Every structure is written in C-alpha cells, then in structure tokens.
PDB file of C-alpha atoms and ligand atoms in Angstrom:
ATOM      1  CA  UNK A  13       8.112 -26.056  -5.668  1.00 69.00           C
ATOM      2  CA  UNK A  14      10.101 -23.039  -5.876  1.00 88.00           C
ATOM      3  CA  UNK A  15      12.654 -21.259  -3.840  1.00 95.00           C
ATOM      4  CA  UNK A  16       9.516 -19.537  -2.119  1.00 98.00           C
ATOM      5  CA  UNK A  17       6.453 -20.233  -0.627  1.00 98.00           C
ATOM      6  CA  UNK A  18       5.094 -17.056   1.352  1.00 98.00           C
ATOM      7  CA  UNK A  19       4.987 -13.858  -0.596  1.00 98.00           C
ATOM      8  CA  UNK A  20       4.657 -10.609   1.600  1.00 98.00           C
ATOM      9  CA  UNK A  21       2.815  -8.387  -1.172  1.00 98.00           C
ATOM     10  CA  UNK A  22       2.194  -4.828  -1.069  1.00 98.00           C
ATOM     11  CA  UNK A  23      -1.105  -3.756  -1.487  1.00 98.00           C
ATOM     12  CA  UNK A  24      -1.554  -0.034  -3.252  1.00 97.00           C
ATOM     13  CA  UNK A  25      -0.118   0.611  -6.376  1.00 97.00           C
ATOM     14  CA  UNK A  26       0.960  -3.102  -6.812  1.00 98.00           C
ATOM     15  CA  UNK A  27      -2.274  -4.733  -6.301  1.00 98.00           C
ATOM     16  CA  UNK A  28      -5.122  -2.114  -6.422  1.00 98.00           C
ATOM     17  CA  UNK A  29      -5.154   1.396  -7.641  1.00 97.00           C
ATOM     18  CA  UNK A  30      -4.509   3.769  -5.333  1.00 94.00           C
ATOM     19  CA  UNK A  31      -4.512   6.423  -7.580  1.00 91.00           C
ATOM     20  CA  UNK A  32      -7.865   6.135  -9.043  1.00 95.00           C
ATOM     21  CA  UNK A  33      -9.497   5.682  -5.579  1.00 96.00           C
ATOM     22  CA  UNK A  34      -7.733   8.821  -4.088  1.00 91.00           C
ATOM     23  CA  UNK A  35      -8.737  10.762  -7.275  1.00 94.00           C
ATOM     24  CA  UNK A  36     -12.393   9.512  -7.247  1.00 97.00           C
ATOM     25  CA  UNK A  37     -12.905  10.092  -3.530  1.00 96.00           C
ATOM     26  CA  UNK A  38     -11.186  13.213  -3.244  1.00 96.00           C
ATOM     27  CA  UNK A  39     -13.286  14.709  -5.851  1.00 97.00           C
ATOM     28  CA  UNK A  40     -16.389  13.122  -3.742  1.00 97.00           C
ATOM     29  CA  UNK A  41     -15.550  14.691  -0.414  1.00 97.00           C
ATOM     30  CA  UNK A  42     -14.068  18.411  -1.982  1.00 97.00           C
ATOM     31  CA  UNK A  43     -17.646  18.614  -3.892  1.00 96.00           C
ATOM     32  CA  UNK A  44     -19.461  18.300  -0.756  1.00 96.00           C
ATOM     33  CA  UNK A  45     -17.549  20.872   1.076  1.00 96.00           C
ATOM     34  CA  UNK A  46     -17.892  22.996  -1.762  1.00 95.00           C
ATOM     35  CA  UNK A  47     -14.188  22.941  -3.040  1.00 95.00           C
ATOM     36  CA  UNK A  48     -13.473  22.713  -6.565  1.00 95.00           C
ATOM     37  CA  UNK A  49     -11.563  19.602  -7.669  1.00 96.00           C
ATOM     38  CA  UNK A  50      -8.638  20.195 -10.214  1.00 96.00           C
ATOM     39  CA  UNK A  51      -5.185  18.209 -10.728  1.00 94.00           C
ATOM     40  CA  UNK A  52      -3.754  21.313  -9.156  1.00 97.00           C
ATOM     41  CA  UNK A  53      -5.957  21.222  -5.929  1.00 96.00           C
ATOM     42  CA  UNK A  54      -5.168  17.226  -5.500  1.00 95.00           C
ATOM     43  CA  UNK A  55      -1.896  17.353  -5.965  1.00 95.00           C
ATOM     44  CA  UNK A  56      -1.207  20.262  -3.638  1.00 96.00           C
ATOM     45  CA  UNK A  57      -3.500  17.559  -1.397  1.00 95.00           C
ATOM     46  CA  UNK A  58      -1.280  15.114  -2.286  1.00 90.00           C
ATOM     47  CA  UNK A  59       2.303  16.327  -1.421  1.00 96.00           C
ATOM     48  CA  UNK A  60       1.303  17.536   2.075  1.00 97.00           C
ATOM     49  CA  UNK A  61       0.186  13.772   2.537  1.00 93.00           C
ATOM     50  CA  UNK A  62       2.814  12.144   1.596  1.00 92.00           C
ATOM     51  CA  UNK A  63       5.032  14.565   3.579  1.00 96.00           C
ATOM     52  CA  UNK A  64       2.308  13.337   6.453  1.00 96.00           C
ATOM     53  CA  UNK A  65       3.026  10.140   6.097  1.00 88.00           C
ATOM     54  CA  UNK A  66       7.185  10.121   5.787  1.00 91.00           C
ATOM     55  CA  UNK A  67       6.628  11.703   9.588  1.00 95.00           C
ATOM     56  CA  UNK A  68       4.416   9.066  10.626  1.00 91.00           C
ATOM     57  CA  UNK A  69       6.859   6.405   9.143  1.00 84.00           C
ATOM     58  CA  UNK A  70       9.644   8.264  10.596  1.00 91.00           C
ATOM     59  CA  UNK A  71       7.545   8.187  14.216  1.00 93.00           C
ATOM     60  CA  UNK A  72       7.265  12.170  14.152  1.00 97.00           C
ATOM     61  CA  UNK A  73       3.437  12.871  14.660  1.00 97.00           C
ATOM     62  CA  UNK A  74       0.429   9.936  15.558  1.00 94.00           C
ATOM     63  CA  UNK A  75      -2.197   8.105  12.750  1.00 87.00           C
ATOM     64  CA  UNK A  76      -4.865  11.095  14.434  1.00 92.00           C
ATOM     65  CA  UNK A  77      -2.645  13.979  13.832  1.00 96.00           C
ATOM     66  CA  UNK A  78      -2.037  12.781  10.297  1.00 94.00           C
ATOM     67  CA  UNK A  79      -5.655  12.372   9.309  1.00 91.00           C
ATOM     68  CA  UNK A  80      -6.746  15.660  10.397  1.00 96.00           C
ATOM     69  CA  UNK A  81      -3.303  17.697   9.806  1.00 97.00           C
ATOM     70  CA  UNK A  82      -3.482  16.593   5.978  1.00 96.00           C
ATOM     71  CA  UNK A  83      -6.816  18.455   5.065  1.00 96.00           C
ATOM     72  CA  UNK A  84      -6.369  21.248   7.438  1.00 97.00           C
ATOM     73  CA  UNK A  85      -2.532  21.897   6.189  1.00 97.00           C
ATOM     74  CA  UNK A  86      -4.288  21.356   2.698  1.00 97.00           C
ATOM     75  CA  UNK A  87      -6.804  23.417   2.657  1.00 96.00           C
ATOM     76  CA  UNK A  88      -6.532  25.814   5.466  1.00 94.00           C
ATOM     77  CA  UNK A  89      -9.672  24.572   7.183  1.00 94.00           C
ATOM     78  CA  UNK A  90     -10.610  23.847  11.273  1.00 95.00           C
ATOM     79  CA  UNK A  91     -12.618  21.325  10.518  1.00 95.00           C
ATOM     80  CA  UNK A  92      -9.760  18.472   9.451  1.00 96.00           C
ATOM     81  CA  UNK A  93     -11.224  15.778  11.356  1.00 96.00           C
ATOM     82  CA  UNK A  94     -14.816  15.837  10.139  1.00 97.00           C
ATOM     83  CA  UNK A  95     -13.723  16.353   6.587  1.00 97.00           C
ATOM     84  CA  UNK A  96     -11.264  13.240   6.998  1.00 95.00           C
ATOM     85  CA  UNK A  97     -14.518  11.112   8.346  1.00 95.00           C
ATOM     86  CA  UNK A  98     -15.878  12.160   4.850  1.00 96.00           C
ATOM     87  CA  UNK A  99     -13.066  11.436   3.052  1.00 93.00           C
ATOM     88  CA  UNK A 100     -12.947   7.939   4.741  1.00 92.00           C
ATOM     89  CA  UNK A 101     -15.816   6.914   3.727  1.00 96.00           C
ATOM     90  CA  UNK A 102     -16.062   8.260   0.064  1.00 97.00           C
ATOM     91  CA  UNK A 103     -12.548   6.208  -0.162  1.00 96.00           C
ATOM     92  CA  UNK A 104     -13.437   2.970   1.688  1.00 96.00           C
ATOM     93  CA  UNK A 105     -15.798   2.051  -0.856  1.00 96.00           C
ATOM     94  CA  UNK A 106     -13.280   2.670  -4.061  1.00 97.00           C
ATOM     95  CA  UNK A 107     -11.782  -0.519  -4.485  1.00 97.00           C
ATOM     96  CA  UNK A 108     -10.250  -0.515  -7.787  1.00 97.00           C
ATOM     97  CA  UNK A 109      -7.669  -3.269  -9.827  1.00 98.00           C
ATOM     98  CA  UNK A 110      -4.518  -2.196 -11.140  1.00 97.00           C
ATOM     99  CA  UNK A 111      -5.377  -3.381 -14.902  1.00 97.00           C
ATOM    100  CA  UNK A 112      -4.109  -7.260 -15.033  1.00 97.00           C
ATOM    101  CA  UNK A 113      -3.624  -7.498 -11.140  1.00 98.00           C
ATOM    102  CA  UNK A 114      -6.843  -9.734 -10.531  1.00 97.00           C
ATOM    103  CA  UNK A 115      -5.361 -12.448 -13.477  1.00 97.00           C
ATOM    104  CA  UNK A 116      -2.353 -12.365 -11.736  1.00 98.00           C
ATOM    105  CA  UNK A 117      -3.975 -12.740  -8.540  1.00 98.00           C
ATOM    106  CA  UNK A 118      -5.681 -15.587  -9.782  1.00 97.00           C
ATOM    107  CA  UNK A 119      -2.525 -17.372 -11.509  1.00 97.00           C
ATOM    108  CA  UNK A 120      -0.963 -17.275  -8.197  1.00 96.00           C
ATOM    109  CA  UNK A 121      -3.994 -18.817  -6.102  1.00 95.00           C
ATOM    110  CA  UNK A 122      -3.638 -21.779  -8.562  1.00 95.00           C
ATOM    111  CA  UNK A 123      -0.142 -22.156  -7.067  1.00 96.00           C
ATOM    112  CA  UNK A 124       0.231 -23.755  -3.871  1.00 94.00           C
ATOM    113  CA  UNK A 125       2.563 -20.593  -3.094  1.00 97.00           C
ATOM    114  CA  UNK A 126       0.846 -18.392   0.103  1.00 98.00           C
ATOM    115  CA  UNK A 127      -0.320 -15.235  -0.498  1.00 98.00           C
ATOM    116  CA  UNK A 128      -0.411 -12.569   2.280  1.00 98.00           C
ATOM    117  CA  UNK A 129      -0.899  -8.646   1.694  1.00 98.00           C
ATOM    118  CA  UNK A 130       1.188  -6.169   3.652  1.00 98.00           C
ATOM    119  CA  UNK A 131      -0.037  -2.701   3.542  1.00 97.00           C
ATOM    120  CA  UNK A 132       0.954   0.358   5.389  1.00 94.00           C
ATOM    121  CA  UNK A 133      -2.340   2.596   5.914  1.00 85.00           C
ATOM    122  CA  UNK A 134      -5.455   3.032   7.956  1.00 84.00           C
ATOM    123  CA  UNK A 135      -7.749   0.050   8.882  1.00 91.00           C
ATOM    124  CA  UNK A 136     -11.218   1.673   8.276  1.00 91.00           C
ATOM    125  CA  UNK A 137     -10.533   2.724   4.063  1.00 92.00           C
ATOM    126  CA  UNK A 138      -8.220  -0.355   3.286  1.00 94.00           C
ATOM    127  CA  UNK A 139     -10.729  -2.713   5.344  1.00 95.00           C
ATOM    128  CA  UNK A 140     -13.393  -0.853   3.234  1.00 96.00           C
ATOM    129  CA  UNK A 141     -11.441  -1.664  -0.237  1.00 96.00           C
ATOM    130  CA  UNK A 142     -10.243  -5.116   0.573  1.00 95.00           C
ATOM    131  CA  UNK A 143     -14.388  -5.622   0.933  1.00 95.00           C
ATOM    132  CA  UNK A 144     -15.053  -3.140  -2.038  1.00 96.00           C
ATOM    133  CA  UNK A 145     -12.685  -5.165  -4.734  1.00 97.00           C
ATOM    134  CA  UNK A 146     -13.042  -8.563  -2.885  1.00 96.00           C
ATOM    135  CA  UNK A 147      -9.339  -8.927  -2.202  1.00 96.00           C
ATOM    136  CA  UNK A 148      -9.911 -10.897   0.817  1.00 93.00           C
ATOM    137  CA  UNK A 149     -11.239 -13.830  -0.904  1.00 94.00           C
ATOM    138  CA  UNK A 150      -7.646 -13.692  -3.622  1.00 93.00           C
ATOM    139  CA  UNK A 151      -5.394 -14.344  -0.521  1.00 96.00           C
ATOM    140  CA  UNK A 152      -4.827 -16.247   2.717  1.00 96.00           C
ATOM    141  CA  UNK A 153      -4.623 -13.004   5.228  1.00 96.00           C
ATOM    142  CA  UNK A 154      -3.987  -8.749   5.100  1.00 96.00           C
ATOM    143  CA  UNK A 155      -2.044  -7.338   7.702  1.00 98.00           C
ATOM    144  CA  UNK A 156      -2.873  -3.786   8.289  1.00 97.00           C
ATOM    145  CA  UNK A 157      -0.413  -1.680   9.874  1.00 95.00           C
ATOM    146  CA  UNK A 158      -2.892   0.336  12.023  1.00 90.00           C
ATOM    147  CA  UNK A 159      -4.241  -3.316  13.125  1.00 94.00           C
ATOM    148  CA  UNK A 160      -0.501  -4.357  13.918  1.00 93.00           C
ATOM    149  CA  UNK A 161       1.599  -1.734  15.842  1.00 91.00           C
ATOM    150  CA  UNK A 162       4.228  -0.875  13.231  1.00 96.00           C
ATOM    151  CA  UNK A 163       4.564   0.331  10.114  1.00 94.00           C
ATOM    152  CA  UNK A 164       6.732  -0.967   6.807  1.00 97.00           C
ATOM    153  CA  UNK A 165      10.347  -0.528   6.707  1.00 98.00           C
ATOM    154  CA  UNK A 166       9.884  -1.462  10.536  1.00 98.00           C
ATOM    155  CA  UNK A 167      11.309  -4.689  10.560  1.00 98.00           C
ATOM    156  CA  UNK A 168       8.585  -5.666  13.553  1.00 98.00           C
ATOM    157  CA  UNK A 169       6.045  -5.421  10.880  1.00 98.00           C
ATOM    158  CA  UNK A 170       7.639  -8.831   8.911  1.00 98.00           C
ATOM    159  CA  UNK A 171       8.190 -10.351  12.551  1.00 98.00           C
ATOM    160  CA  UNK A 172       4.771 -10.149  13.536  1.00 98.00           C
ATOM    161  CA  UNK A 173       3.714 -11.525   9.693  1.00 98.00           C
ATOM    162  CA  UNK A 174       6.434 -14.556   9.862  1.00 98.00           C
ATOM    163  CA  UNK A 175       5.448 -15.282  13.415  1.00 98.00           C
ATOM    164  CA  UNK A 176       1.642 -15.923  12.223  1.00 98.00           C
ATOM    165  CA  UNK A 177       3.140 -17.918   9.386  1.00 98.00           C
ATOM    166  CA  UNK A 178       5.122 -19.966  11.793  1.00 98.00           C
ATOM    167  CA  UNK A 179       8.079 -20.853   9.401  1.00 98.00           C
ATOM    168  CA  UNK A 180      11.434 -19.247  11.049  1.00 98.00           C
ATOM    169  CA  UNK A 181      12.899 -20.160   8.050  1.00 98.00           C
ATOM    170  CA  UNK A 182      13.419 -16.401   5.690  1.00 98.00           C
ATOM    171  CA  UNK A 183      14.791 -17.471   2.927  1.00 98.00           C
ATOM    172  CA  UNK A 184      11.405 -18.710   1.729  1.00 98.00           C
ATOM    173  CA  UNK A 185       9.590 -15.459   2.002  1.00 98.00           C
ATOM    174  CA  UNK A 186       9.610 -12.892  -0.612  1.00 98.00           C
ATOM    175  CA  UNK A 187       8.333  -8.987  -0.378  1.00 98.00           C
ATOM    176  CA  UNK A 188       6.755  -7.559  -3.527  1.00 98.00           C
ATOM    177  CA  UNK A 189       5.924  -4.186  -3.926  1.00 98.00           C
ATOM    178  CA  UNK A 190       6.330  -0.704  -5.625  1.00 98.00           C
ATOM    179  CA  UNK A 191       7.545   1.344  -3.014  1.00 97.00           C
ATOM    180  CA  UNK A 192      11.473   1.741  -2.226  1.00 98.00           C
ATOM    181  CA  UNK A 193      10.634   2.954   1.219  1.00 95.00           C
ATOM    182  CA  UNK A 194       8.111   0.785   2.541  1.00 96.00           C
ATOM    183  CA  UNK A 195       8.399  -2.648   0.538  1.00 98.00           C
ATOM    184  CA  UNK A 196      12.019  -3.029  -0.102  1.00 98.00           C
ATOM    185  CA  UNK A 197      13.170  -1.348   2.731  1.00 98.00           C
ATOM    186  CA  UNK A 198      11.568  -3.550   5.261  1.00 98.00           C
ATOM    187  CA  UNK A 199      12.610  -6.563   3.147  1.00 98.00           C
ATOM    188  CA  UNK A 200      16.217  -5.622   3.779  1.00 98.00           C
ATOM    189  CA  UNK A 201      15.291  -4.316   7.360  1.00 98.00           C
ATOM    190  CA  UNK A 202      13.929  -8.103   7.989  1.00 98.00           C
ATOM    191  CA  UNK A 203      16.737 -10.047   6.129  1.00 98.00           C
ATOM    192  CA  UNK A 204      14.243 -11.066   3.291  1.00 98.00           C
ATOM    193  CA  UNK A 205      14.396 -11.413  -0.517  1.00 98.00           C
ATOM    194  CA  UNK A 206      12.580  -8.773  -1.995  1.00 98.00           C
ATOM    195  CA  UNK A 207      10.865  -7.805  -5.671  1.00 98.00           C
ATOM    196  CA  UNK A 208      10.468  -4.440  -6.809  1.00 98.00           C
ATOM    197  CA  UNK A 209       7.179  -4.382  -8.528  1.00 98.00           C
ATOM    198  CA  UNK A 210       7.202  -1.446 -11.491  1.00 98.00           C
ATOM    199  CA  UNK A 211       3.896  -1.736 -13.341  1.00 95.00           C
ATOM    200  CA  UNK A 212       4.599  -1.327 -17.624  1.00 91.00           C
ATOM    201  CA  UNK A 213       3.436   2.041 -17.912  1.00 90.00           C
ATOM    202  CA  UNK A 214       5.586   3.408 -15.144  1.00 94.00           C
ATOM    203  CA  UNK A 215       9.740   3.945 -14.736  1.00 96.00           C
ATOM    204  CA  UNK A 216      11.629   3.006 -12.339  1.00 97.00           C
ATOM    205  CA  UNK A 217      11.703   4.664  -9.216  1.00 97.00           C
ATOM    206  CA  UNK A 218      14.361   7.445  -8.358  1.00 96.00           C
ATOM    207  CA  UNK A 219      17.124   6.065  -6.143  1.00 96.00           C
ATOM    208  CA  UNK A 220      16.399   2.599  -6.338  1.00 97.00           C
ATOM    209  CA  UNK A 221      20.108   1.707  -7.330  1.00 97.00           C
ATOM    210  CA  UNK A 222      20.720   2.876  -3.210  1.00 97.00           C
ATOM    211  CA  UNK A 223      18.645  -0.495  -1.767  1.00 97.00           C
ATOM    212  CA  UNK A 224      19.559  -3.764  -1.952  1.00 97.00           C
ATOM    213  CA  UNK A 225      17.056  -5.101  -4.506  1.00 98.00           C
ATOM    214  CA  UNK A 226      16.775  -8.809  -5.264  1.00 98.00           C
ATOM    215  CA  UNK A 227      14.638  -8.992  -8.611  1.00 98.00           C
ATOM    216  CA  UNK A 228      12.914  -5.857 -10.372  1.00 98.00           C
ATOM    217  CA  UNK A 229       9.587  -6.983 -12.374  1.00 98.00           C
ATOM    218  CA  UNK A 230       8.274  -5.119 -14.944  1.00 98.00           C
ATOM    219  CA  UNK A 231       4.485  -5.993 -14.886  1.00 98.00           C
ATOM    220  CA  UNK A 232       2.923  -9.357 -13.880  1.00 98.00           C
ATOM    221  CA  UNK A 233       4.211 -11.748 -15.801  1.00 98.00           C
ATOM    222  CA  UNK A 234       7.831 -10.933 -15.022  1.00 98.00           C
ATOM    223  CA  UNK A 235       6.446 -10.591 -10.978  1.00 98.00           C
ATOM    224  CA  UNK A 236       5.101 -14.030 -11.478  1.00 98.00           C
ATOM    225  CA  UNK A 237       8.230 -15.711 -13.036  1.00 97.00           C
ATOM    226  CA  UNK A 238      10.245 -14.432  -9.821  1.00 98.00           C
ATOM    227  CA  UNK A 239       7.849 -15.669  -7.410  1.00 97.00           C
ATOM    228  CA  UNK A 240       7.930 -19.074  -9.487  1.00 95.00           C
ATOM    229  CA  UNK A 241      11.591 -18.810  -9.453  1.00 92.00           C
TER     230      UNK A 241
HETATM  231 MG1   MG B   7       2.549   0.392  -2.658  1.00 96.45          MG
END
C-alpha cells in the first residue's frame, strides 16, 4: 500500500461536470420563465453566483439568502425563491461525468484505497446528481456541506470527515480537487496533503503558486499515480 489510504475528493469540476449541468438547467428554468438563454445571460448569472458564494464561504450572508439573492440580483426579479425551487430541480436531475472521470473512478474502487467525496454546495441538487450519475455506488460516503455545518477551506469540514473515518493519523489522507479556495485551502487549513486536480483541456488556475500545493495532476492518470504514490 501506498503513502495514502483515504482520499478527500472534490466533487464538481473534478468528478462531475458542473458546467454542463448549470448550462443545461439554467437554460431549463430561464425558458420557463420566459427569459432567453444566451452565454451572455448565464454568465452575467454566473458571476453574481460565484460572488454569492465567496460571501457565504466568507460567513457574510446564509445558504437562503444566497439561493434567492442570486436570481433576483441576476435578473432583477421578486420572485428569487420560487425561481430557485425551479432551478433546483431542473439541476438535481443533471448528473453529468467529467469525460474519463467514471474509468478513473473505477480504477480506484479496484484499489483498496477509500474513497470519500467532499463537496461544498446544497444538499437537495448534489443529493439529486449523486442519484442522477450514480456516484454513490463509486465511493464509500459524500459529505455535503449543507448536511455538515461548515463549508471547505473550514478546517471543521476535514475534522468532522476524519472523525467518521476514525484514523487520527493525517498523513494518510489526501484532498483532490480543482479549486484553490475550497480544496487546497482546507487541505492546508487541516494539515493535510493535498492534489490539485487540473483536467487536460484546462490551465492552471491563477494564483496557485500562493498555496501550499503538494502534487498538481494534469488529468486522471497523473491524479491516479499520486494517489498510488
Ligand atoms: Mg470543484
């Protein structure tokens, strides 16, 4: 066996598309308020919910003000919360592969290595696409940060996971993931190894020479030689 045998591993844009499923639902729930959908119109959509989010990981505003504030701040409507209940659902069932994630997924679960997904985001649409793209059955557990009490880089987040696990031991744990914020940020906020995961077609991330990064992988194979390491 390797140097370790839990991975902590980040769910959107590492695992399963986030992209596609905010693309295809957004499009869904803007066609039936009547909205037309255009790359302008989602990203607009896009960079007030990320700014949403930074505040909620930064403890500014609550999970509710951040599902309704994003489509009325959007799209200068009063009706945020019902259009986020649409929304929801159009995204809960768009549970989409990152293209070679499920073979690595399935290289791994022929390891004896344990598996766990960490994701920041809201239980109802990530419940929805675990189910959707049958993640659940490709690992041993996904912790939800809605389901938890804290969000990634909060260091509670990897408490709460390691204290499941039961091994106190951290240098056997690795975090995976694409995001410099969330992923590697709690693995250095937790005193754990961490991977940057950049997928082949993408670069890598602005700033990242500011964290303290144990391995970068580009794509699944080089992920998978790191976790084997
Ligand atoms: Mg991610």
């Amino acid at each position: 066996m390797g140097k370790y045998r839990y991975i902590l591993l980040d769910m959107d844009e590492t695992i399963l598309d986030f992209s596609l499923a905010e693309r295809t639902a957004l499009r869904a729930t803007l066609e039936e308020f009547g909205i037309e959908y255009t790359p302008d119109v989602h990203k607009h959509y896009s960079e007030v919910n990320l700014s949403l989010w930074k505040r909620l990981e930064k403890g500014e505003i609550t999970r509710d003000e951040l599902k309704r504030l994003r489509f009325e701040i959007a799209f200068g409507r009063d009706d945020g919360t019902y259009m986020n209940a649409r929304w929801m659902d159009n995204l809960a069932e768009c549970g989409f592969y990152l293209p070679g994630a499920r073979e690595f997924l399935d290289k791994l679960a022929a390891t004896d290595i344990r598996v766990f997904i960490i994701t920041n985001g809201l239980s109802y649409t990530q419940n929805g696409r675990i189910r959707a793209s049958g993640l659940i059955d490709c690992v041993e557990k996904i912790y939800i940060s809605e389901e938890m009490g804290a969000v990634k880089p909060d260091p509670l987040f990897a408490d709460i996971v390691i204290g499941e696990i039961g091994d106190p031991d951290r240098s056997r744990y690795l975090v995976a993931g694409d995001s410099l914020s969330s992923d590697i940020l709690l693995a250095e906020n937790a005193g754990l190894d961490s991977c940057l995961f950049v997928a082949e077609d993408k670069d890598l991330p602005a700033g990242y020479r500011d964290h303290d990064i144990t391995y970068i992988a580009h794509g699944y194979d080089e992920l998978l030689s790191v976790i084997l390491s």
